[in-house]
XYZ file of C-alpha atoms in Angstrom:
616
model
C 85.580 73.356 118.620
C 86.967 75.824 116.098
C 90.524 75.054 114.963
C 92.291 77.939 113.244
C 95.520 77.501 111.321
C 97.262 77.534 107.970
C 98.458 74.184 106.660
C 100.596 76.027 104.084
C 102.767 77.379 106.881
C 104.729 75.629 109.608
C 103.450 73.086 112.118
C 105.165 73.071 115.535
C 108.869 72.269 115.090
C 111.893 71.485 117.231
C 115.643 71.726 116.630
C 118.100 68.975 117.325
C 121.728 68.529 116.372
C 122.834 65.163 115.045
C 126.520 65.869 115.456
C 127.275 63.870 112.336
C 129.626 64.557 109.469
C 128.887 66.852 106.574
C 128.343 63.926 104.221
C 125.625 62.541 106.476
C 124.022 65.887 107.237
C 124.723 68.658 104.712
C 123.174 71.293 106.985
C 124.287 72.067 110.497
C 120.754 72.095 111.813
C 118.029 69.578 111.398
C 114.369 70.027 112.167
C 111.736 67.647 113.362
C 108.100 68.504 112.792
C 105.876 67.774 115.748
C 102.343 66.490 115.605
C 99.797 69.188 114.852
C 96.133 69.219 115.800
C 95.489 71.048 112.531
C 96.943 68.148 110.541
C 94.845 65.715 112.573
C 91.715 67.749 111.835
C 92.464 67.778 108.114
C 93.139 64.054 108.110
C 89.832 63.460 109.882
C 88.097 65.421 107.104
C 86.525 67.940 109.443
C 84.602 70.636 107.544
C 86.903 73.498 106.632
C 86.509 77.035 105.396
C 89.287 79.157 103.923
C 89.390 82.824 104.883
C 89.891 84.500 101.533
C 90.692 88.133 102.280
C 94.315 89.146 102.843
C 94.910 92.222 104.993
C 98.510 92.361 106.244
C 100.352 93.232 103.046
C 99.979 96.854 102.147
C 100.352 95.979 98.481
C 99.679 92.912 96.421
C 103.328 92.380 95.464
C 104.078 91.243 99.010
C 101.590 88.375 98.860
C 101.223 87.690 95.135
C 103.923 85.003 95.008
C 102.463 83.081 97.959
C 98.949 83.518 96.652
C 99.851 81.866 93.348
C 102.143 79.147 94.702
C 100.473 78.169 97.968
C 96.846 79.320 97.913
C 95.916 78.561 94.283
C 95.235 82.250 93.699
C 92.180 82.095 95.957
C 93.184 84.926 98.265
C 91.356 88.173 97.706
C 94.265 90.584 97.374
C 93.466 94.256 97.016
C 95.583 96.767 95.070
C 97.069 99.885 96.653
C 96.450 103.399 95.387
C 100.195 103.960 95.207
C 101.257 100.714 93.552
C 103.674 102.256 91.058
C 105.806 104.302 93.445
C 109.368 103.165 93.977
C 110.941 102.476 97.345
C 108.596 99.936 98.898
C 107.458 96.452 98.031
C 109.611 93.556 96.898
C 113.199 94.348 95.931
C 116.020 91.995 94.991
C 119.508 93.074 96.063
C 122.052 90.925 94.255
C 125.402 90.394 96.009
C 127.516 88.654 93.322
C 130.656 88.997 95.439
C 129.157 86.708 98.083
C 130.639 83.290 98.850
C 128.840 80.517 100.704
C 131.086 78.883 103.316
C 130.235 75.316 102.429
C 131.928 72.904 104.865
C 133.211 75.802 106.940
C 131.303 78.749 108.345
C 128.094 77.804 106.479
C 127.446 81.532 106.174
C 127.843 84.234 103.533
C 129.729 87.187 104.980
C 129.589 89.640 101.998
C 125.822 89.154 101.795
C 125.454 89.674 105.540
C 127.627 92.790 105.466
C 125.584 94.316 102.620
C 122.363 93.668 104.527
C 123.658 95.071 107.809
C 125.158 98.145 106.125
C 121.794 99.079 104.620
C 119.904 98.329 107.820
C 122.249 100.374 110.027
C 122.043 103.323 107.613
C 118.247 103.182 107.776
C 118.203 102.918 111.558
C 120.409 106.007 111.824
C 117.982 108.137 109.845
C 114.724 106.678 111.132
C 113.104 107.759 114.362
C 112.617 104.809 116.767
C 109.104 103.472 116.349
C 108.491 105.276 113.039
C 109.098 102.080 111.057
C 109.876 98.583 112.251
C 112.550 96.258 110.845
C 113.214 92.534 110.948
C 115.816 90.179 109.466
C 115.029 86.627 108.342
C 117.714 84.084 107.372
C 117.646 80.584 105.898
C 120.082 79.193 108.449
C 121.245 79.590 112.030
C 124.899 80.327 111.028
C 123.785 83.258 108.852
C 121.493 84.460 111.624
C 124.394 84.360 114.087
C 126.708 86.227 111.715
C 124.190 88.997 111.067
C 123.459 89.268 114.784
C 127.192 89.612 115.508
C 127.599 92.311 112.848
C 124.616 94.197 114.240
C 125.956 93.941 117.792
C 129.240 95.450 116.616
C 127.364 98.273 114.876
C 125.313 98.955 118.004
C 128.455 99.136 120.094
C 130.046 101.558 117.630
C 126.960 103.734 117.241
C 124.757 104.010 120.376
C 122.336 106.219 118.413
C 120.698 103.159 116.858
C 120.299 101.314 120.157
C 116.793 102.678 120.693
C 115.522 100.572 117.762
C 116.395 97.405 119.706
C 114.951 98.486 123.058
C 111.822 97.060 124.634
C 110.438 100.587 124.825
C 109.503 100.516 121.126
C 106.474 98.500 120.140
C 108.322 96.391 117.542
C 112.091 96.249 118.130
C 114.463 94.983 115.448
C 114.727 91.197 115.357
C 117.045 88.712 113.642
C 115.474 85.255 113.231
C 115.723 82.170 111.063
C 113.071 80.260 109.136
C 112.137 78.072 112.065
C 111.270 80.745 114.610
C 109.964 83.704 112.608
C 106.429 82.428 112.063
C 103.912 84.800 113.610
C 106.255 87.797 113.485
C 105.779 90.735 111.165
C 107.462 94.084 110.616
C 107.079 97.027 108.264
C 110.319 96.159 106.482
C 111.777 92.659 106.311
C 115.316 91.969 105.109
C 115.710 88.399 103.878
C 119.165 86.808 103.576
C 119.206 83.738 101.309
C 122.851 82.980 102.228
C 123.308 80.099 99.752
C 125.332 80.437 96.575
C 128.608 79.368 94.998
C 131.296 78.213 97.396
C 135.002 79.155 97.212
C 135.506 76.738 94.286
C 132.585 78.219 92.331
C 130.312 75.218 92.849
C 126.655 75.724 93.764
C 125.293 72.909 95.920
C 121.625 71.984 95.579
C 121.173 71.730 99.313
C 119.211 74.567 100.848
C 118.920 73.349 104.411
C 115.343 72.905 105.699
C 113.929 73.796 102.257
C 115.122 70.440 100.914
C 113.091 68.492 103.437
C 109.499 67.392 103.057
C 107.312 70.445 103.586
C 110.293 72.777 103.173
C 108.336 74.965 100.797
C 106.162 75.996 103.733
C 109.215 77.584 105.340
C 109.690 79.746 102.266
C 106.042 80.766 102.431
C 106.532 81.850 106.040
C 109.724 83.777 105.291
C 108.419 85.815 102.357
C 105.129 86.875 103.972
C 106.426 88.637 107.108
C 106.542 92.170 105.645
C 103.772 94.724 105.848
C 105.429 97.313 103.611
C 108.631 96.120 102.012
C 110.640 92.943 101.521
C 114.317 93.248 100.535
C 115.815 89.957 99.341
C 119.609 89.814 99.676
C 120.941 86.967 97.577
C 124.200 85.809 96.063
C 122.267 82.938 94.508
C 120.350 83.547 91.286
C 117.458 81.557 89.894
C 119.450 80.196 86.937
C 121.994 78.676 89.349
C 119.368 76.335 90.790
C 119.452 73.124 88.733
C 116.185 71.305 89.325
C 117.519 68.200 87.574
C 119.732 67.647 90.603
C 117.000 67.901 93.230
C 113.346 66.980 93.401
C 112.659 69.065 96.516
C 109.555 71.211 96.225
C 111.229 73.841 98.399
C 114.121 74.176 95.916
C 111.692 74.506 93.024
C 109.770 77.220 94.857
C 112.977 79.049 95.771
C 113.940 79.162 92.097
C 110.500 80.508 91.213
C 110.714 83.112 93.979
C 114.091 84.399 92.826
C 112.737 84.600 89.292
C 109.737 86.501 90.619
C 111.707 89.189 92.441
C 114.721 89.468 90.155
C 113.962 88.587 86.556
C 110.260 88.852 85.862
C 109.317 91.300 88.587
C 106.046 89.535 89.322
C 102.605 90.564 88.119
C 102.468 93.357 90.685
C 105.607 94.893 89.247
C 104.079 95.737 85.912
C 103.108 99.385 85.670
C 100.284 99.715 85.195
C 98.786 96.318 86.008
C 96.109 95.654 83.413
C 93.790 92.941 82.267
C 92.764 93.016 78.642
C 89.363 94.438 77.822
C 86.563 95.829 79.967
C 83.961 94.094 82.081
C 81.145 95.768 80.181
C 80.365 98.389 77.509
C 79.289 100.628 80.398
C 82.773 100.488 81.924
C 84.274 101.311 78.529
C 81.937 104.310 78.217
C 83.066 105.673 81.600
C 86.707 105.115 80.608
C 86.203 106.988 77.331
C 84.578 109.904 79.153
C 87.511 110.228 81.556
C 90.114 109.987 78.790
C 88.247 112.549 76.677
C 88.383 114.882 79.670
C 92.182 114.613 79.644
C 92.766 112.227 82.537
C 95.209 109.318 82.401
C 93.296 106.178 83.323
C 94.480 102.635 84.030
C 92.092 99.717 83.778
C 91.546 96.704 86.023
C 94.247 97.667 88.522
C 95.417 94.828 90.740
C 96.784 91.318 90.543
C 94.628 89.357 92.973
C 91.006 88.354 93.129
C 89.752 91.930 93.156
C 90.607 94.770 90.799
C 89.668 98.424 90.729
C 87.764 98.961 87.490
C 89.270 102.325 86.547
C 92.021 104.297 88.289
C 92.839 107.935 87.517
C 96.530 108.715 87.929
C 97.494 111.785 89.948
C 98.938 114.483 87.663
C 101.247 115.906 90.339
C 102.406 112.755 92.158
C 103.901 110.084 89.888
C 102.957 106.570 90.866
C 99.865 107.580 92.847
C 96.270 107.037 91.822
C 94.164 110.068 92.709
C 90.887 108.146 92.701
C 89.435 104.767 91.843
C 86.215 104.570 89.839
C 84.058 101.525 90.430
C 81.364 100.448 88.004
C 78.612 97.968 88.822
C 79.981 95.361 86.446
C 81.148 91.774 86.835
C 83.238 92.369 89.967
C 80.330 94.095 91.675
C 77.833 91.347 90.919
C 80.325 88.581 91.801
C 80.380 89.584 95.482
C 78.596 86.898 97.525
C 76.945 89.357 99.934
C 75.846 92.972 99.919
C 78.063 93.587 102.951
C 81.126 92.499 100.949
C 80.027 94.354 97.851
C 78.963 97.694 99.310
C 80.924 98.090 102.509
C 83.834 95.811 103.320
C 85.652 96.020 99.995
C 85.431 99.798 100.095
C 86.797 99.861 103.648
C 89.777 97.690 102.693
C 90.547 99.817 99.633
C 90.289 103.043 101.610
C 92.742 101.577 104.094
C 95.111 101.046 101.147
C 95.024 104.719 100.220
C 92.139 104.795 97.735
C 89.571 107.494 97.284
C 86.604 105.904 95.570
C 83.725 107.025 93.406
C 81.009 104.676 92.195
C 79.124 105.150 88.952
C 75.832 103.285 88.650
C 75.011 101.979 85.183
C 71.306 102.863 85.382
C 72.099 106.466 86.355
C 74.693 106.678 83.584
C 72.349 105.529 80.850
C 69.425 107.696 81.962
C 71.381 110.922 82.582
C 74.942 110.664 81.347
C 75.558 114.408 81.534
C 74.650 114.605 85.224
C 76.662 111.514 86.166
C 79.650 112.688 84.123
C 79.596 116.009 85.960
C 79.508 114.201 89.322
C 82.365 111.939 88.211
C 84.556 114.823 87.051
C 83.836 116.749 90.255
C 84.909 113.763 92.341
C 88.116 113.383 90.335
C 88.983 117.081 90.670
C 88.270 117.012 94.411
C 90.535 113.984 94.814
C 93.336 115.658 92.862
C 92.996 118.824 94.946
C 93.039 116.914 98.229
C 96.329 116.956 100.181
C 98.657 114.018 99.615
C 100.707 112.716 102.532
C 104.185 111.397 101.744
C 105.757 108.334 103.313
C 108.397 105.833 102.273
C 109.764 102.611 103.650
C 113.337 103.816 103.497
C 113.935 107.536 103.702
C 115.185 110.047 106.281
C 112.375 111.090 108.582
C 113.651 114.649 108.353
C 112.366 114.833 104.784
C 109.627 112.212 104.833
C 106.942 112.751 107.480
C 105.474 109.620 109.000
C 101.703 109.717 108.661
C 99.407 108.755 111.519
C 97.840 106.088 109.342
C 100.575 104.568 107.145
C 100.216 104.129 103.425
C 102.735 102.036 101.585
C 103.639 101.925 97.935
C 105.024 98.881 96.237
C 106.674 98.027 92.963
C 108.954 95.069 92.329
C 112.368 96.196 91.180
C 115.472 94.149 90.362
C 118.603 96.019 91.395
C 122.286 95.211 91.554
C 123.501 98.502 93.013
C 122.224 100.123 96.201
C 120.446 103.413 95.550
C 118.759 105.665 98.094
C 115.021 105.163 97.475
C 112.791 108.119 96.838
C 109.825 109.092 98.967
C 106.540 107.465 98.096
C 103.408 109.559 97.843
C 99.938 108.332 98.645
C 96.617 109.696 99.848
C 96.062 109.827 103.560
C 92.972 107.920 104.595
C 91.749 107.322 108.129
C 89.433 104.451 108.974
C 87.544 106.633 111.445
C 87.681 110.276 112.513
C 90.079 111.100 115.314
C 88.375 111.269 118.692
C 89.356 112.290 122.189
C 88.534 110.034 125.149
C 85.278 110.851 126.887
C 85.842 112.226 130.392
C 83.304 111.478 133.127
C 82.773 113.878 135.989
C 83.859 112.384 139.326
C 81.477 113.720 141.987
C 82.067 113.353 145.675
C 79.322 111.679 147.716
C 76.942 114.313 149.106
C 74.346 112.432 151.115
C 71.996 109.483 151.455
C 69.398 108.586 148.786
C 66.542 109.751 151.031
C 67.949 113.274 151.138
C 67.821 113.686 147.375
C 64.065 114.412 147.383
C 64.231 117.063 150.098
C 63.928 120.743 149.312
C 67.137 121.379 151.231
C 69.053 119.489 148.573
C 68.210 122.004 145.826
C 71.413 124.034 146.072
C 73.594 120.932 146.198
C 71.794 119.374 143.205
C 72.226 122.532 141.151
C 75.898 122.726 142.053
C 76.425 119.123 140.923
C 74.532 119.772 137.683
C 76.835 122.658 136.832
C 79.873 120.579 137.775
C 78.864 117.769 135.422
C 77.928 120.158 132.606
C 81.305 121.885 132.862
C 83.074 118.559 132.258
C 80.734 116.438 130.115
C 78.512 118.815 128.145
C 76.899 118.207 125.816
C 75.155 115.263 127.491
C 71.577 114.030 127.658
C 69.389 114.988 130.592
C 69.080 111.292 131.463
C 72.860 110.930 131.687
C 73.001 114.165 133.678
C 70.416 112.805 136.119
C 72.287 109.509 136.403
C 75.558 111.262 137.194
C 74.081 113.757 139.690
C 71.876 111.276 141.567
C 74.864 108.926 141.961
C 76.346 111.552 144.309
C 73.504 110.681 146.696
C 74.157 106.950 146.382
C 71.342 106.333 143.896
C 72.509 103.474 141.635
C 69.325 103.015 139.582
C 67.806 105.929 137.719
C 64.041 106.013 138.236
C 61.373 108.559 137.322
C 61.682 110.641 140.509
C 65.412 111.489 140.398
C 65.179 111.934 136.622
C 62.378 114.469 137.032
C 64.102 116.241 139.929
C 67.264 116.832 137.892
C 65.272 117.924 134.833
C 63.394 120.563 136.859
C 66.582 121.927 138.417
C 68.408 121.921 135.071
C 65.567 123.897 133.441
C 65.727 126.374 136.297
C 69.452 126.829 135.720
C 68.818 127.237 131.979
C 66.334 130.016 132.742
C 69.112 131.711 134.716
C 71.511 131.408 131.775
C 73.803 128.951 133.594
C 73.410 126.288 130.884
C 71.468 125.525 127.695
C 68.971 122.740 127.030
C 68.465 121.766 123.391
C 66.376 118.734 122.382
C 66.857 117.006 125.736
C 70.623 117.679 125.955
C 72.417 119.983 128.360
C 75.026 122.298 126.852
C 77.451 124.710 128.424
C 76.342 128.352 128.180
C 77.593 130.218 125.136
C 78.164 127.070 123.055
C 76.443 126.910 119.669
C 75.371 123.299 118.984
C 75.444 123.943 115.222
C 79.145 124.779 115.441
C 80.148 121.739 117.514
C 83.184 119.923 116.045
C 84.564 117.778 118.893
C 84.218 113.988 118.716
C 84.568 112.085 122.005
C 85.160 108.345 121.860
C 85.297 105.666 124.548
C 86.468 106.705 128.001
C 89.921 105.780 129.255
C 88.468 102.649 130.889
C 86.892 101.573 127.584
C 83.273 102.396 128.455
C 81.076 103.970 125.805
C 78.021 106.167 126.086
C 74.626 104.642 125.266
C 73.489 105.288 121.711
C 70.702 107.589 122.868
C 73.227 109.643 124.863
C 75.173 110.688 121.759
C 74.325 114.267 120.724
C 73.270 114.366 117.074
C 75.536 117.378 116.618
C 78.532 115.328 117.753
C 77.540 112.512 115.400
C 77.309 115.067 112.602
C 80.837 116.269 113.418
C 82.186 112.709 113.171
C 80.307 112.078 109.920
C 81.698 115.311 108.478
C 85.251 114.084 109.178
C 84.591 110.844 107.296
C 82.848 112.494 104.354
C 85.465 115.225 103.987
C 87.991 112.439 103.367
C 85.902 109.965 101.354
C 83.716 112.502 99.497
C 81.016 109.858 99.031
C 80.373 106.658 100.950
C 77.547 104.167 101.343
C 75.371 104.602 104.423
C 76.511 101.366 106.075
C 80.170 102.269 105.649
C 79.612 105.789 106.997
C 77.749 104.467 110.029
C 80.522 101.933 110.680
C 83.256 104.576 110.582
C 81.341 106.951 112.830
C 80.471 104.181 115.285
C 84.154 103.276 115.643
C 84.946 106.903 116.427
C 82.634 106.640 119.430
C 84.161 103.343 120.536
C 81.523 100.920 119.219
C 82.643 97.673 117.595
C 79.316 97.076 115.818
C 76.217 98.997 114.788
C 73.007 97.755 116.381
C 69.475 98.938 115.663
C 69.449 101.685 118.331
C 72.828 103.021 117.331
C 71.945 102.891 113.636
C 68.839 104.966 114.291
C 70.850 107.520 116.260
C 73.547 107.715 113.600
C 70.910 108.314 110.947
C 69.620 111.261 112.978
C 73.131 112.659 113.230
C 73.762 112.402 109.490
C 70.405 114.100 108.909
C 71.783 117.114 110.771
C 74.501 117.421 108.119
C 71.975 116.993 105.331
C 69.632 119.664 106.746
C 72.572 122.025 107.072
C 73.370 121.544 103.384
C 76.791 120.055 104.109
C 75.900 116.614 102.743
C 73.203 115.039 100.629
C 71.745 111.576 100.354
C 72.049 109.844 96.999
C 70.200 106.555 97.217
C 72.224 104.329 99.541
C 75.128 106.767 99.622
C 75.877 110.007 101.424
C 77.776 112.597 99.375
C 79.896 115.380 100.868
C 78.922 118.903 99.831
C 81.212 120.855 102.162
């Protein structure tokens, strides 16, 4: 049995109401934690393994607090290429006019109204489905109040109703601590609710956070956002008096408010640096870039992995044009070559990075050549188009990219300001591909009739029909498709040979082309092929040997044009996904190598050790 879970988040819980007085139960709702098989497994000392890579948060600021307070800093958190752009990330919105209805409503209306006002304004200027929103509250009364205010806004302005409809993938939700686990949205608005009451007194009771394990509820609440977390709070960290409570949840809440409001968190520093360099080699590369006139930040990131050197974009403030990786301590610390040479690069590219690796041995033996390659990569990255996206901006002025990139900085604010658009490189995990379309042939006859001379005209007609829809395709796939029209379910030597002979006859007549065992439509130049066809609508993929090398080359060109240089394993993985494959086996790897060789022979790419470099 494999048991998967996170003991730092919530076990199964249930609500019940005691119906007692305020003195006996300071919070309207109480929670009982149910038995958890995960807890039983931990108690039984079953072997356990922590998954160390964090993927959801599009920038380290969204997970840094939890990483340090709940996971002992063991999560591998990767920096974003746009980590200094305003508008996304963790933001504290102070509502000093708020009043907590202690002993009455148990809600904070000014805080709720500020949250709803911002949310409604964003919904009005955001296309449904472009960005998703969610609201998390500490208590059920605050959840109910915000829901009521939103309902009133929806009734007054039907234009925002589409954001709540089931027709969008992630409609707006309003939930409390106990039922938000498992949910995530691009932008999460978090209402703390608690603060001074009408008499000015701040009570040290924070509902479920005061109970044993309450800190886990905070961990759940602050890790729901993919792009931005906006914390609405009347309460400030200095109002929480830890001498009056020994609850771990209260202590963590104080630390969290300090993180987002006063100190900004490690991820909020711009740039994020660690003193010194990993090696003299890294310092030499840094000096070369600075001498060239580039602005370079060192050791960018706040988690377990940092980009060695990051060149800032001269035309887009807050965006790194390219990351330069050196084979220093971080490179050698990777436990496996797969982590070191492929997976880390894939994660960083998904976070908007363009990457260039400098090898120490190459640098020492021919610094001039490697410097020229480095400067060329930097200039190409700067010249590349930069897509613009923000968490909170009118879609009329901020296009929503097909693959989102999010920028984060932690900013303490007391006044609402319209955020500016964030800029970041556009990176796709795999080239775009159209679904493969199979030819649907009507049944022509019985299997016995396929070998007869009288079937020649019908076979040729079916060949042309398949070629018109599926070309380019291998002669084996062509034979399989054509013979199936005669009820032949298993391709043997005889039907394969029959189709090959008829296809060659049609090629001699100029009705199609045959190149290296593949049938092409007449008039199509294989060298100019640019279309990439992925899995069919039903999810089926073509066999590895049925992929034309020219089509593989087209997919590889899409990847290289974006990444400029990438290790062979990473390139093969990206191209394989474009064709619908989840993994790269030996046959597919061999076929992909042949496809990349087409690019190399054409002078559009070159092999550099274990990497493939884009030439153009």
